[in-house]
PDB file of C-alpha atoms in Angstrom:
ATOM      1  CA  MET O  16     131.943  87.413 211.822  1.00  0.00           C
ATOM      2  CA  GLU O  17     130.317  88.538 208.599  1.00  0.00           C
ATOM      3  CA  GLU O  18     129.692  86.107 205.762  1.00  0.00           C
ATOM      4  CA  TYR O  19     130.838  87.160 202.188  1.00  0.00           C
ATOM      5  CA  SER O  20     128.722  85.724 199.163  1.00  0.00           C
ATOM      6  CA  PHE O  21     130.190  85.868 195.763  1.00  0.00           C
ATOM      7  CA  ALA O  22     126.567  85.811 194.407  1.00  0.00           C
ATOM      8  CA  ASP O  23     125.753  89.192 195.874  1.00  0.00           C
ATOM      9  CA  ASN O  24     129.240  90.529 194.426  1.00  0.00           C
ATOM     10  CA  GLU O  25     128.278  89.505 190.978  1.00  0.00           C
ATOM     11  CA  ASN O  26     124.573  90.873 191.058  1.00  0.00           C
ATOM     12  CA  MET O  27     126.204  94.385 192.415  1.00  0.00           C
ATOM     13  CA  ASN O  28     129.291  94.262 189.783  1.00  0.00           C
ATOM     14  CA  GLU O  29     127.214  92.607 186.710  1.00  0.00           C
ATOM     15  CA  ASP O  30     127.265  95.505 184.350  1.00  0.00           C
ATOM     16  CA  VAL O  31     130.430  97.303 185.744  1.00  0.00           C
ATOM     17  CA  GLU O  32     133.054  97.916 183.408  1.00  0.00           C
ATOM     18  CA  GLN O  33     136.336  96.843 184.320  1.00  0.00           C
ATOM     19  CA  SER O  34     140.043  96.583 182.418  1.00  0.00           C
ATOM     20  CA  PHE O  35     141.908  93.510 182.558  1.00  0.00           C
ATOM     21  CA  PRO O  36     145.425  92.761 181.222  1.00  0.00           C
ATOM     22  CA  ARG O  37     145.733  90.313 178.364  1.00  0.00           C
ATOM     23  CA  LYS O  38     148.314  87.524 177.747  1.00  0.00           C
ATOM     24  CA  ARG O  39     148.915  88.668 174.273  1.00  0.00           C
ATOM     25  CA  LYS O  40     148.895  92.161 172.948  1.00  0.00           C
ATOM     26  CA  ARG O  41     146.509  93.092 170.375  1.00  0.00           C
ATOM     27  CA  LYS O  42     148.734  94.114 167.401  1.00  0.00           C
ATOM     28  CA  ALA O  43     145.975  94.923 164.692  1.00  0.00           C
ATOM     29  CA  PRO O  44     145.973  98.639 164.062  1.00  0.00           C
ATOM     30  CA  VAL O  45     142.094  98.736 164.266  1.00  0.00           C
ATOM     31  CA  TRP O  46     142.651  98.048 168.053  1.00  0.00           C
ATOM     32  CA  ASP O  47     143.618 101.901 168.197  1.00  0.00           C
ATOM     33  CA  ASN O  48     140.152 102.953 167.720  1.00  0.00           C
ATOM     34  CA  PHE O  49     138.680 100.728 170.330  1.00  0.00           C
ATOM     35  CA  GLU O  50     139.148 100.775 174.410  1.00  0.00           C
ATOM     36  CA  VAL O  51     138.757  96.852 175.650  1.00  0.00           C
ATOM     37  CA  THR O  52     136.810  96.590 178.760  1.00  0.00           C
ATOM     38  CA  LEU O  53     135.079  93.259 180.501  1.00  0.00           C
ATOM     39  CA  ILE O  54     131.227  94.106 180.542  1.00  0.00           C
ATOM     40  CA  SER O  55     129.314  91.096 182.006  1.00  0.00           C
ATOM     41  CA  GLY O  56     132.147  88.642 182.321  1.00  0.00           C
ATOM     42  CA  GLU O  57     132.706  89.148 178.494  1.00  0.00           C
ATOM     43  CA  ASP O  58     135.596  91.238 176.592  1.00  0.00           C
ATOM     44  CA  LYS O  59     133.950  94.016 174.622  1.00  0.00           C
ATOM     45  CA  ALA O  60     135.468  96.772 172.408  1.00  0.00           C
ATOM     46  CA  ILE O  61     134.130 100.225 172.556  1.00  0.00           C
ATOM     47  CA  CYS O  62     134.396 102.533 169.938  1.00  0.00           C
ATOM     48  CA  LYS O  63     136.561 105.460 170.834  1.00  0.00           C
ATOM     49  CA  HIS O  64     134.556 107.792 168.247  1.00  0.00           C
ATOM     50  CA  CYS O  65     130.871 106.496 168.615  1.00  0.00           C
ATOM     51  CA  GLY O  66     130.691 104.442 171.710  1.00  0.00           C
ATOM     52  CA  LYS O  67     129.243 101.357 169.739  1.00  0.00           C
ATOM     53  CA  ILE O  68     130.119  98.235 171.756  1.00  0.00           C
ATOM     54  CA  LEU O  69     131.365  95.016 169.938  1.00  0.00           C
ATOM     55  CA  SER O  70     132.557  91.869 170.775  1.00  0.00           C
ATOM     56  CA  ALA O  71     136.480  91.691 171.633  1.00  0.00           C
ATOM     57  CA  LYS O  72     136.575  88.039 171.887  1.00  0.00           C
ATOM     58  CA  ALA O  73     139.900  86.736 170.301  1.00  0.00           C
ATOM     59  CA  SER O  74     138.087  83.712 168.814  1.00  0.00           C
ATOM     60  CA  HIS O  75     135.941  86.602 166.861  1.00  0.00           C
ATOM     61  CA  GLY O  76     139.060  88.218 165.143  1.00  0.00           C
ATOM     62  CA  THR O  77     138.957  91.997 163.947  1.00  0.00           C
ATOM     63  CA  ASN O  78     136.844  91.622 161.112  1.00  0.00           C
ATOM     64  CA  SER O  79     133.787  93.066 162.647  1.00  0.00           C
ATOM     65  CA  LEU O  80     136.087  95.938 164.227  1.00  0.00           C
ATOM     66  CA  ASN O  81     137.149  96.851 160.767  1.00  0.00           C
ATOM     67  CA  THR O  82     134.059  96.603 158.931  1.00  0.00           C
ATOM     68  CA  HIS O  83     132.612  99.203 161.970  1.00  0.00           C
ATOM     69  CA  VAL O  84     135.632 101.593 161.480  1.00  0.00           C
ATOM     70  CA  LYS O  85     134.685 101.692 157.767  1.00  0.00           C
ATOM     71  CA  SER O  86     131.199 103.029 158.348  1.00  0.00           C
ATOM     72  CA  CYS O  87     131.796 104.737 162.086  1.00  0.00           C
ATOM     73  CA  LYS O  88     129.904 108.044 161.923  1.00  0.00           C
ATOM     74  CA  GLY O  89     131.671 109.205 164.645  1.00  0.00           C
ATOM     75  CA  LEU O  90     135.044 108.618 162.706  1.00  0.00           C
ATOM     76  CA  GLN O  91     133.609 110.190 159.407  1.00  0.00           C
ATOM     77  CA  SER O  92     132.392 113.432 161.003  1.00  0.00           C
ATOM     78  CA  GLN O  93     135.716 114.341 162.748  1.00  0.00           C
ATOM     79  CA  SER O  94     137.833 116.527 160.845  1.00  0.00           C
ATOM     80  CA  ILE O  95     141.349 114.695 160.190  1.00  0.00           C
ATOM     81  CA  ARG O  96     144.162 116.941 159.295  1.00  0.00           C
ATOM     82  CA  SER O  97     147.266 115.698 157.798  1.00  0.00           C
ATOM     83  CA  GLU O  98     150.370 118.094 157.623  1.00  0.00           C
ATOM     84  CA  GLY O  99     152.239 117.283 154.357  1.00  0.00           C
ATOM     85  CA  SER O 100     154.820 119.387 152.110  1.00  0.00           C
ATOM     86  CA  GLN O 101     152.152 121.034 150.151  1.00  0.00           C
ATOM     87  CA  GLY O 102     150.392 122.472 153.354  1.00  0.00           C
ATOM     88  CA  THR O 103     147.272 121.099 155.234  1.00  0.00           C
ATOM     89  CA  VAL O 104     144.676 118.557 153.879  1.00  0.00           C
ATOM     90  CA  ARG O 105     141.462 118.526 155.764  1.00  0.00           C
ATOM     91  CA  MET O 106     138.868 116.133 155.227  1.00  0.00           C
ATOM     92  CA  GLY O 107     135.237 116.098 156.896  1.00  0.00           C
ATOM     93  CA  GLN O 108     131.620 115.432 156.594  1.00  0.00           C
ATOM     94  CA  PHE O 109     130.156 115.756 152.968  1.00  0.00           C
ATOM     95  CA  ASP O 110     127.086 117.866 153.337  1.00  0.00           C
ATOM     96  CA  LYS O 111     124.216 119.026 151.165  1.00  0.00           C
ATOM     97  CA  THR O 112     126.484 122.365 150.093  1.00  0.00           C
ATOM     98  CA  HIS O 113     129.225 120.119 149.030  1.00  0.00           C
ATOM     99  CA  GLU O 114     127.018 117.605 147.039  1.00  0.00           C
ATOM    100  CA  THR O 115     125.499 120.662 145.140  1.00  0.00           C
ATOM    101  CA  ASN O 116     128.642 122.340 144.472  1.00  0.00           C
ATOM    102  CA  ALA O 117     130.291 119.053 143.433  1.00  0.00           C
ATOM    103  CA  LYS O 118     127.193 118.416 140.915  1.00  0.00           C
ATOM    104  CA  THR O 119     127.793 121.953 139.533  1.00  0.00           C
ATOM    105  CA  GLU O 120     131.404 121.199 138.713  1.00  0.00           C
ATOM    106  CA  LEU O 121     130.540 117.883 137.261  1.00  0.00           C
ATOM    107  CA  ALA O 122     127.980 119.756 134.720  1.00  0.00           C
ATOM    108  CA  ASN O 123     130.919 122.124 134.053  1.00  0.00           C
ATOM    109  CA  MET O 124     133.269 119.227 133.364  1.00  0.00           C
ATOM    110  CA  ILE O 125     131.088 117.511 130.799  1.00  0.00           C
ATOM    111  CA  ILE O 126     130.195 121.351 129.106  1.00  0.00           C
ATOM    112  CA  MET O 127     133.904 122.028 129.041  1.00  0.00           C
ATOM    113  CA  HIS O 128     135.223 118.553 127.502  1.00  0.00           C
ATOM    114  CA  GLU O 129     132.284 117.834 125.565  1.00  0.00           C
ATOM    115  CA  TYR O 130     131.652 114.320 127.220  1.00  0.00           C
ATOM    116  CA  PRO O 131     128.731 112.276 126.743  1.00  0.00           C
ATOM    117  CA  LEU O 132     126.132 112.747 129.444  1.00  0.00           C
ATOM    118  CA  SER O 133     125.893 109.171 129.648  1.00  0.00           C
ATOM    119  CA  MET O 134     129.446 109.265 131.092  1.00  0.00           C
ATOM    120  CA  VAL O 135     127.719 109.675 134.424  1.00  0.00           C
ATOM    121  CA  GLU O 136     126.500 106.083 134.145  1.00  0.00           C
ATOM    122  CA  HIS O 137     129.282 104.272 133.505  1.00  0.00           C
ATOM    123  CA  LEU O 138     130.613 101.963 136.114  1.00  0.00           C
ATOM    124  CA  GLY O 139     134.084 103.284 135.964  1.00  0.00           C
ATOM    125  CA  PHE O 140     133.007 106.641 136.351  1.00  0.00           C
ATOM    126  CA  LYS O 141     130.829 105.840 139.176  1.00  0.00           C
ATOM    127  CA  ARG O 142     133.543 103.571 141.060  1.00  0.00           C
ATOM    128  CA  TYR O 143     136.198 106.654 140.522  1.00  0.00           C
ATOM    129  CA  SER O 144     133.221 108.877 142.227  1.00  0.00           C
ATOM    130  CA  LYS O 145     132.608 106.498 145.099  1.00  0.00           C
ATOM    131  CA  ALA O 146     136.522 106.482 145.858  1.00  0.00           C
ATOM    132  CA  LEU O 147     136.800 109.915 145.752  1.00  0.00           C
ATOM    133  CA  GLN O 148     133.804 110.575 148.166  1.00  0.00           C
ATOM    134  CA  PRO O 149     131.820 107.555 149.366  1.00  0.00           C
ATOM    135  CA  SER O 150     128.852 109.472 150.358  1.00  0.00           C
ATOM    136  CA  PHE O 151     128.362 111.183 146.840  1.00  0.00           C
ATOM    137  CA  LYS O 152     125.490 110.003 144.946  1.00  0.00           C
ATOM    138  CA  VAL O 153     126.444 110.161 141.287  1.00  0.00           C
ATOM    139  CA  PRO O 154     123.411 111.886 139.319  1.00  0.00           C
ATOM    140  CA  CYS O 155     121.629 110.843 136.651  1.00  0.00           C
ATOM    141  CA  ARG O 156     122.054 111.673 133.085  1.00  0.00           C
ATOM    142  CA  ASN O 157     119.051 113.470 133.246  1.00  0.00           C
ATOM    143  CA  THR O 158     119.777 115.581 136.645  1.00  0.00           C
ATOM    144  CA  ILE O 159     123.113 116.446 134.891  1.00  0.00           C
ATOM    145  CA  LYS O 160     121.242 117.348 131.945  1.00  0.00           C
ATOM    146  CA  LYS O 161     118.766 120.071 133.931  1.00  0.00           C
ATOM    147  CA  GLU O 162     121.920 121.049 135.845  1.00  0.00           C
ATOM    148  CA  ILE O 163     123.565 121.942 132.458  1.00  0.00           C
ATOM    149  CA  MET O 164     120.391 123.872 131.060  1.00  0.00           C
ATOM    150  CA  LYS O 165     120.778 125.964 134.303  1.00  0.00           C
ATOM    151  CA  ILE O 166     124.250 126.935 133.664  1.00  0.00           C
ATOM    152  CA  PHE O 167     123.337 127.793 130.194  1.00  0.00           C
ATOM    153  CA  GLU O 168     120.476 129.626 131.245  1.00  0.00           C
ATOM    154  CA  PHE O 169     122.520 132.072 133.926  1.00  0.00           C
ATOM    155  CA  GLU O 170     125.277 132.351 131.084  1.00  0.00           C
ATOM    156  CA  LYS O 171     122.719 133.555 128.680  1.00  0.00           C
ATOM    157  CA  GLU O 172     121.034 135.893 131.142  1.00  0.00           C
ATOM    158  CA  LYS O 173     124.804 137.100 131.900  1.00  0.00           C
ATOM    159  CA  THR O 174     125.476 137.709 128.185  1.00  0.00           C
ATOM    160  CA  MET O 175     122.030 139.412 127.491  1.00  0.00           C
ATOM    161  CA  LYS O 176     122.956 142.025 130.297  1.00  0.00           C
ATOM    162  CA  LEU O 177     126.113 142.870 128.395  1.00  0.00           C
ATOM    163  CA  ILE O 178     124.201 143.551 125.236  1.00  0.00           C
TER     164      ILE O 178
END
């Protein structure tokens, strides 16, 4: 008769991922973004978007999971579509092209409404911009001044060609 050793079994399955049912259901919406598995004897939450492994112990709560979801690169780069009565809204990654376009449009807004250049340094405007697009870095007033001068030179050339 062959002997069975629990020590051998533990060594073989030490890093093997297994799923086990829980006594209580995880109800927080943040759990929709994670797959819960048992790794090395501990509950772990694996992000469905980027694969990062976080603790899933009941005593740890969901604060670290919520923090991860807010900053998850995998989630931010995915395109999210929402069908509404007005059509399709699409969010995606904010790249250099979008940032350049946003800076030019900000300069156009300042020109059009004759806002002071210092407006870009106001706390309220910075907070508003961060709420719209967290990855957009609001340019300083000197950068906006340079952007306005570029627009002026372009419009001046356009006008000179007409004459």
